[in-house]
Amino acid sequence: MLPGPTPGTPEAPSGAGGFAVVDVEATGRSPWRHRVVEVAVVLLDERLCPEGEFATLLDPLGPVGPTHVHRIRQSDVEGAPRFREIAPQLLELLAGRVLVGHHVSCDHAFLDREFARIGVPLPPVPLLCTMRLARAHLPEARSHGLAACVEAAGLGWYPAHTALGDARVTAELLRHCLGAPSCPPGDWAGPLREAARVPWPRLGGARSGPSGAAVPLLRREAPYGPWLPGAQAPEVVLTHAGAMGSMA
C-alpha cells in the first residue's frame, strides 16, 4: 500500500476531490479500433494519501491483442465483465478527481472511447501526466518511459504491463515528483480546484448479471515491490475480486 503524504507536501485547496491514477491495457494502440482489456484505478486524496483501488480484466468482445506485451491470454478474460458493466462504478471513482497517468492522454483516450461506445460523453476532466512531471522534476531519468522513471526515483520492481501494477507505481511516481523541491504547488493545486468544479454524468444499473447476481471483477494481482536487485519477480495471478464496488 502507498505510504503517507510526502513530507513538505503543500496544503491542497479546500473542496478538492483528490486524484484518480489510471492505467489501461488494450488490445492494440488505437482507441478508435481497439478495446480496453484491463483497467485499474488507484485513488489518492488531495494530500496524496491512499483511499482505495479498483482493478479488473475486461471482456473486449474479440481478440485480446498483444499477449506478448500485456501477458493477457484469451482464456484469462473468460467470465470477465464487459466495459458497460463496470462503467457506473468507474464514473463514480473518477468523478471530481484529477485524472493521472504516465502518458495520461493515451489512457484518457481509451476511456473516452469506451464511454462513447455506450453513449456517455466524458466531461473535460483535468489531466496530470507523470511523464511530463518526470521531465521537469526527475532529471536523472535516462528516459521518460515508466520503467526508467521508476528506476530513477528508486521505487523498486513492479509488475509492469499489468494495469494495477502500473497504476500503483504511477501513484508513487506522482508523489515523488510532487514532493520534489523543484515542483511548485501550482503544478497540482490548480488541477485539483478545476476537477472539483467539473460536473460528471451518472449511470444506473449494469451492476448485475442476467441472473441478478453481482458482476464479479477478475483481477490480476502480483506481490508488490520493491524487490532486491537480481531477485526473480513473482508471477502475476488471477483472482476473483468479488462483487462490483469492492475495493482493496
Tab-separated table of C-alpha atoms in Angstrom:
chain	number	residue	atom	x	y	z
A	1	MET	CA	0.000	0.000	0.000
A	2	LEU	CA	1.120	3.526	-0.643
A	3	PRO	CA	2.728	5.393	2.271
A	4	GLY	CA	1.526	8.681	3.777
A	5	PRO	CA	1.974	12.114	2.190
A	6	THR	CA	5.467	13.200	1.255
A	7	PRO	CA	6.960	15.455	3.968
A	8	GLY	CA	6.745	19.077	2.924
A	9	THR	CA	3.852	18.493	0.509
A	10	PRO	CA	1.896	21.770	0.264
A	11	GLU	CA	-1.648	22.005	1.574
A	12	ALA	CA	-4.271	21.190	-1.046
A	13	PRO	CA	-7.080	23.605	-1.829
A	14	SER	CA	-10.275	23.195	0.180
A	15	GLY	CA	-13.009	21.223	-1.546
A	16	ALA	CA	-10.556	19.251	-3.680
A	17	GLY	CA	-11.584	15.702	-4.540
A	18	GLY	CA	-8.160	14.205	-4.996
A	19	PHE	CA	-6.581	12.150	-7.754
A	20	ALA	CA	-7.567	9.086	-9.770
A	21	VAL	CA	-4.420	7.382	-11.058
A	22	VAL	CA	-5.435	5.233	-14.013
A	23	ASP	CA	-3.881	2.682	-16.297
A	24	VAL	CA	-5.391	0.615	-19.074
A	25	GLU	CA	-4.140	-2.330	-21.061
A	26	ALA	CA	-5.656	-2.577	-24.525
A	27	THR	CA	-5.992	-4.908	-27.480
A	28	GLY	CA	-3.959	-2.513	-29.638
A	29	ARG	CA	-2.718	1.040	-29.938
A	30	SER	CA	-5.748	2.784	-31.432
A	31	PRO	CA	-8.572	3.931	-29.118
A	32	TRP	CA	-10.830	4.008	-32.194
A	33	ARG	CA	-10.101	0.467	-33.425
A	34	HIS	CA	-9.088	-1.369	-30.249
A	35	ARG	CA	-10.633	-2.050	-26.864
A	36	VAL	CA	-9.656	-1.860	-23.215
A	37	VAL	CA	-8.913	-5.326	-21.854
A	38	GLU	CA	-7.860	-4.289	-18.333
A	39	VAL	CA	-8.372	-1.147	-16.261
A	40	ALA	CA	-7.124	-0.082	-12.842
A	41	VAL	CA	-7.677	2.992	-10.702
A	42	VAL	CA	-5.715	3.996	-7.596
A	43	LEU	CA	-7.453	6.720	-5.603
A	44	LEU	CA	-5.476	9.343	-3.690
A	45	ASP	CA	-6.968	12.170	-1.678
A	46	GLU	CA	-5.903	15.785	-2.040
A	47	ARG	CA	-2.964	15.146	0.308
A	48	LEU	CA	-1.830	12.132	-1.748
A	49	CYS	CA	-2.986	9.637	0.889
A	50	PRO	CA	-4.366	6.332	-0.492
A	51	GLU	CA	-8.133	5.886	-0.484
A	52	GLY	CA	-8.663	2.669	-2.426
A	53	GLU	CA	-8.039	0.613	-5.541
A	54	PHE	CA	-10.151	-0.813	-8.319
A	55	ALA	CA	-8.973	-3.249	-10.985
A	56	THR	CA	-10.426	-5.803	-13.331
A	57	LEU	CA	-9.830	-7.576	-16.591
A	58	LEU	CA	-12.485	-6.859	-19.221
A	59	ASP	CA	-14.037	-8.907	-21.968
A	60	PRO	CA	-13.109	-6.956	-25.136
A	61	LEU	CA	-15.640	-8.928	-27.208
A	62	GLY	CA	-12.859	-10.057	-29.511
A	63	PRO	CA	-9.146	-10.923	-29.561
A	64	VAL	CA	-7.129	-9.713	-26.577
A	65	GLY	CA	-4.336	-8.424	-28.807
A	66	PRO	CA	-0.600	-8.379	-27.961
A	67	THR	CA	-0.303	-11.040	-25.270
A	68	HIS	CA	3.499	-10.740	-25.523
A	69	VAL	CA	3.152	-7.194	-24.147
A	70	HIS	CA	0.346	-7.289	-21.579
A	71	ARG	CA	0.505	-11.057	-20.896
A	72	ILE	CA	-3.276	-11.387	-21.015
A	73	ARG	CA	-4.430	-14.566	-22.739
A	74	GLN	CA	-7.789	-15.094	-24.359
A	75	SER	CA	-8.683	-17.606	-21.656
A	76	ASP	CA	-7.928	-15.022	-18.956
A	77	VAL	CA	-10.896	-12.842	-19.939
A	78	GLU	CA	-13.451	-15.665	-19.874
A	79	GLY	CA	-16.025	-14.592	-17.313
A	80	ALA	CA	-14.633	-11.048	-17.092
A	81	PRO	CA	-17.146	-8.180	-17.123
A	82	ARG	CA	-17.748	-6.061	-20.197
A	83	PHE	CA	-16.911	-2.378	-20.045
A	84	ARG	CA	-20.556	-1.336	-19.874
A	85	GLU	CA	-20.959	-3.429	-16.715
A	86	ILE	CA	-18.252	-1.562	-14.821
A	87	ALA	CA	-18.979	1.860	-16.346
A	88	PRO	CA	-21.225	3.092	-13.482
A	89	GLN	CA	-18.603	2.212	-10.889
A	90	LEU	CA	-15.816	3.724	-12.954
A	91	LEU	CA	-17.671	7.006	-13.336
A	92	GLU	CA	-18.156	7.196	-9.579
A	93	LEU	CA	-14.455	6.609	-8.976
A	94	LEU	CA	-13.306	9.276	-11.445
A	95	ALA	CA	-15.862	11.986	-10.648
A	96	GLY	CA	-14.436	15.148	-9.106
A	97	ARG	CA	-10.842	13.998	-9.393
A	98	VAL	CA	-7.778	14.862	-11.440
A	99	LEU	CA	-7.064	12.044	-13.884
A	100	VAL	CA	-3.422	10.966	-13.562
A	101	GLY	CA	-1.383	8.602	-15.699
A	102	HIS	CA	2.001	8.055	-17.282
A	103	HIS	CA	1.320	9.457	-20.757
A	104	VAL	CA	-2.176	10.085	-19.422
A	105	SER	CA	-3.552	11.302	-22.745
A	106	CYS	CA	-3.349	7.700	-24.003
A	107	ASP	CA	-5.257	6.216	-21.050
A	108	HIS	CA	-7.788	9.049	-21.243
A	109	ALA	CA	-8.325	8.476	-24.971
A	110	PHE	CA	-9.127	4.789	-24.442
A	111	LEU	CA	-11.511	5.523	-21.578
A	112	ASP	CA	-13.150	8.318	-23.547
A	113	ARG	CA	-13.819	5.994	-26.485
A	114	GLU	CA	-15.111	3.179	-24.288
A	115	PHE	CA	-17.592	5.528	-22.631
A	116	ALA	CA	-18.538	6.988	-26.016
A	117	ARG	CA	-19.401	3.486	-27.257
A	118	ILE	CA	-22.104	3.256	-24.573
A	119	GLY	CA	-23.334	6.798	-25.232
A	120	VAL	CA	-21.702	8.547	-22.275
A	121	PRO	CA	-19.563	11.606	-23.096
A	122	LEU	CA	-16.792	12.225	-20.582
A	123	PRO	CA	-16.516	15.807	-19.317
A	124	PRO	CA	-13.324	17.854	-19.872
A	125	VAL	CA	-11.554	16.385	-16.871
A	126	PRO	CA	-8.206	17.896	-15.769
A	127	LEU	CA	-5.259	15.669	-16.608
A	128	LEU	CA	-1.914	15.344	-14.843
A	129	CYS	CA	0.826	13.416	-16.629
A	130	THR	CA	3.644	11.839	-14.625
A	131	MET	CA	5.730	11.617	-17.790
A	132	ARG	CA	5.660	15.410	-18.089
A	133	LEU	CA	6.263	15.803	-14.359
A	134	ALA	CA	9.270	13.486	-14.610
A	135	ARG	CA	10.733	15.532	-17.463
A	136	ALA	CA	10.677	18.581	-15.200
A	137	HIS	CA	11.404	17.107	-11.777
A	138	LEU	CA	13.312	13.851	-12.366
A	139	PRO	CA	16.336	14.936	-14.424
A	140	GLU	CA	18.318	11.816	-13.522
A	141	ALA	CA	15.949	9.565	-15.502
A	142	ARG	CA	17.719	8.013	-18.522
A	143	SER	CA	14.455	8.228	-20.485
A	144	HIS	CA	10.872	9.098	-19.703
A	145	GLY	CA	9.180	5.730	-20.025
A	146	LEU	CA	7.558	4.470	-16.853
A	147	ALA	CA	10.216	1.846	-16.090
A	148	ALA	CA	13.081	4.343	-16.441
A	149	CYS	CA	11.316	6.932	-14.281
A	150	VAL	CA	10.533	4.340	-11.615
A	151	GLU	CA	14.196	3.263	-11.597
A	152	ALA	CA	15.430	6.856	-11.342
A	153	ALA	CA	13.057	7.557	-8.454
A	154	GLY	CA	14.245	4.427	-6.617
A	155	LEU	CA	10.761	2.925	-6.391
A	156	GLY	CA	11.813	-0.685	-6.951
A	157	TRP	CA	10.382	-3.535	-9.017
A	158	TYR	CA	6.740	-3.517	-10.071
A	159	PRO	CA	4.595	-5.829	-12.221
A	160	ALA	CA	4.898	-3.880	-15.468
A	161	HIS	CA	2.115	-4.020	-18.066
A	162	THR	CA	-0.459	-5.062	-15.512
A	163	ALA	CA	-2.949	-2.236	-15.117
A	164	LEU	CA	-2.884	-2.341	-11.322
A	165	GLY	CA	0.899	-2.636	-11.140
A	166	ASP	CA	1.362	0.328	-13.472
A	167	ALA	CA	-1.288	2.408	-11.686
A	168	ARG	CA	0.206	1.728	-8.261
A	169	VAL	CA	3.722	2.672	-9.269
A	170	THR	CA	2.461	5.708	-11.204
A	171	ALA	CA	0.784	6.865	-7.985
A	172	GLU	CA	4.123	6.559	-6.203
A	173	LEU	CA	5.873	8.386	-9.027
A	174	LEU	CA	3.290	11.184	-8.733
A	175	ARG	CA	4.061	11.536	-5.045
A	176	HIS	CA	7.782	11.545	-5.757
A	177	CYS	CA	7.525	14.288	-8.393
A	178	LEU	CA	5.056	16.477	-6.492
A	179	GLY	CA	7.250	16.250	-3.427
A	180	ALA	CA	10.341	17.465	-5.311
A	181	PRO	CA	11.644	20.908	-4.245
A	182	SER	CA	11.511	21.962	-7.898
A	183	CYS	CA	7.743	21.331	-8.115
A	184	PRO	CA	5.647	24.424	-7.334
A	185	PRO	CA	2.216	23.894	-5.726
A	186	GLY	CA	0.555	25.370	-8.817
A	187	ASP	CA	1.502	22.250	-10.779
A	188	TRP	CA	-1.231	20.344	-8.973
A	189	ALA	CA	-3.318	22.688	-6.829
A	190	GLY	CA	-4.822	24.282	-9.941
A	191	PRO	CA	-5.962	20.973	-11.485
A	192	LEU	CA	-7.470	19.935	-8.127
A	193	ARG	CA	-9.611	23.074	-7.978
A	194	GLU	CA	-10.674	22.630	-11.576
A	195	ALA	CA	-11.577	18.966	-11.091
A	196	ALA	CA	-13.816	19.767	-8.124
A	197	ARG	CA	-15.954	22.019	-10.359
A	198	VAL	CA	-16.444	19.578	-13.254
A	199	PRO	CA	-19.976	18.102	-13.484
A	200	TRP	CA	-19.902	14.354	-14.087
A	201	PRO	CA	-22.564	12.094	-15.578
A	202	ARG	CA	-24.004	9.234	-13.573
A	203	LEU	CA	-25.124	5.805	-14.732
A	204	GLY	CA	-27.503	3.435	-13.054
A	205	GLY	CA	-27.845	-0.307	-13.356
A	206	ALA	CA	-25.497	-2.652	-15.240
A	207	ARG	CA	-24.124	-3.895	-11.940
A	208	SER	CA	-25.563	-7.383	-12.041
A	209	GLY	CA	-25.622	-10.241	-14.443
A	210	PRO	CA	-28.683	-11.744	-16.131
A	211	SER	CA	-29.368	-13.851	-13.028
A	212	GLY	CA	-29.355	-10.761	-10.806
A	213	ALA	CA	-26.092	-11.773	-9.160
A	214	ALA	CA	-23.402	-9.123	-8.714
A	215	VAL	CA	-20.929	-8.885	-11.579
A	216	PRO	CA	-17.590	-10.254	-10.345
A	217	LEU	CA	-14.342	-8.472	-11.025
A	218	LEU	CA	-11.463	-10.513	-12.420
A	219	ARG	CA	-8.278	-9.017	-11.052
A	220	ARG	CA	-4.631	-9.621	-11.935
A	221	GLU	CA	-2.513	-9.320	-8.856
A	222	ALA	CA	1.169	-9.695	-8.028
A	223	PRO	CA	3.058	-9.148	-4.798
A	224	TYR	CA	4.252	-5.569	-4.885
A	225	GLY	CA	7.925	-4.497	-4.567
A	226	PRO	CA	10.430	-3.181	-4.018
A	227	TRP	CA	12.477	-6.324	-4.616
A	228	LEU	CA	16.162	-6.959	-4.120
A	229	PRO	CA	18.343	-6.471	-7.236
A	230	GLY	CA	18.530	-9.701	-9.205
A	231	ALA	CA	15.595	-11.297	-7.411
A	232	GLN	CA	13.137	-13.166	-9.612
A	233	ALA	CA	9.842	-11.326	-9.952
A	234	PRO	CA	6.871	-13.332	-8.670
A	235	GLU	CA	4.263	-14.443	-11.161
A	236	VAL	CA	1.075	-12.493	-11.661
A	237	VAL	CA	-2.034	-14.490	-10.744
A	238	LEU	CA	-5.739	-14.013	-11.425
A	239	THR	CA	-8.146	-13.558	-8.530
A	240	HIS	CA	-11.894	-13.141	-8.449
A	241	ALA	CA	-12.213	-9.850	-6.601
A	242	GLY	CA	-15.813	-10.303	-5.521
A	243	ALA	CA	-18.796	-8.127	-6.218
A	244	MET	CA	-18.817	-4.854	-8.058
A	245	GLY	CA	-17.981	-1.995	-5.759
A	246	SER	CA	-15.485	-3.833	-3.546
A	247	MET	CA	-12.178	-2.024	-3.250
A	248	ALA	CA	-8.878	-3.110	-1.742
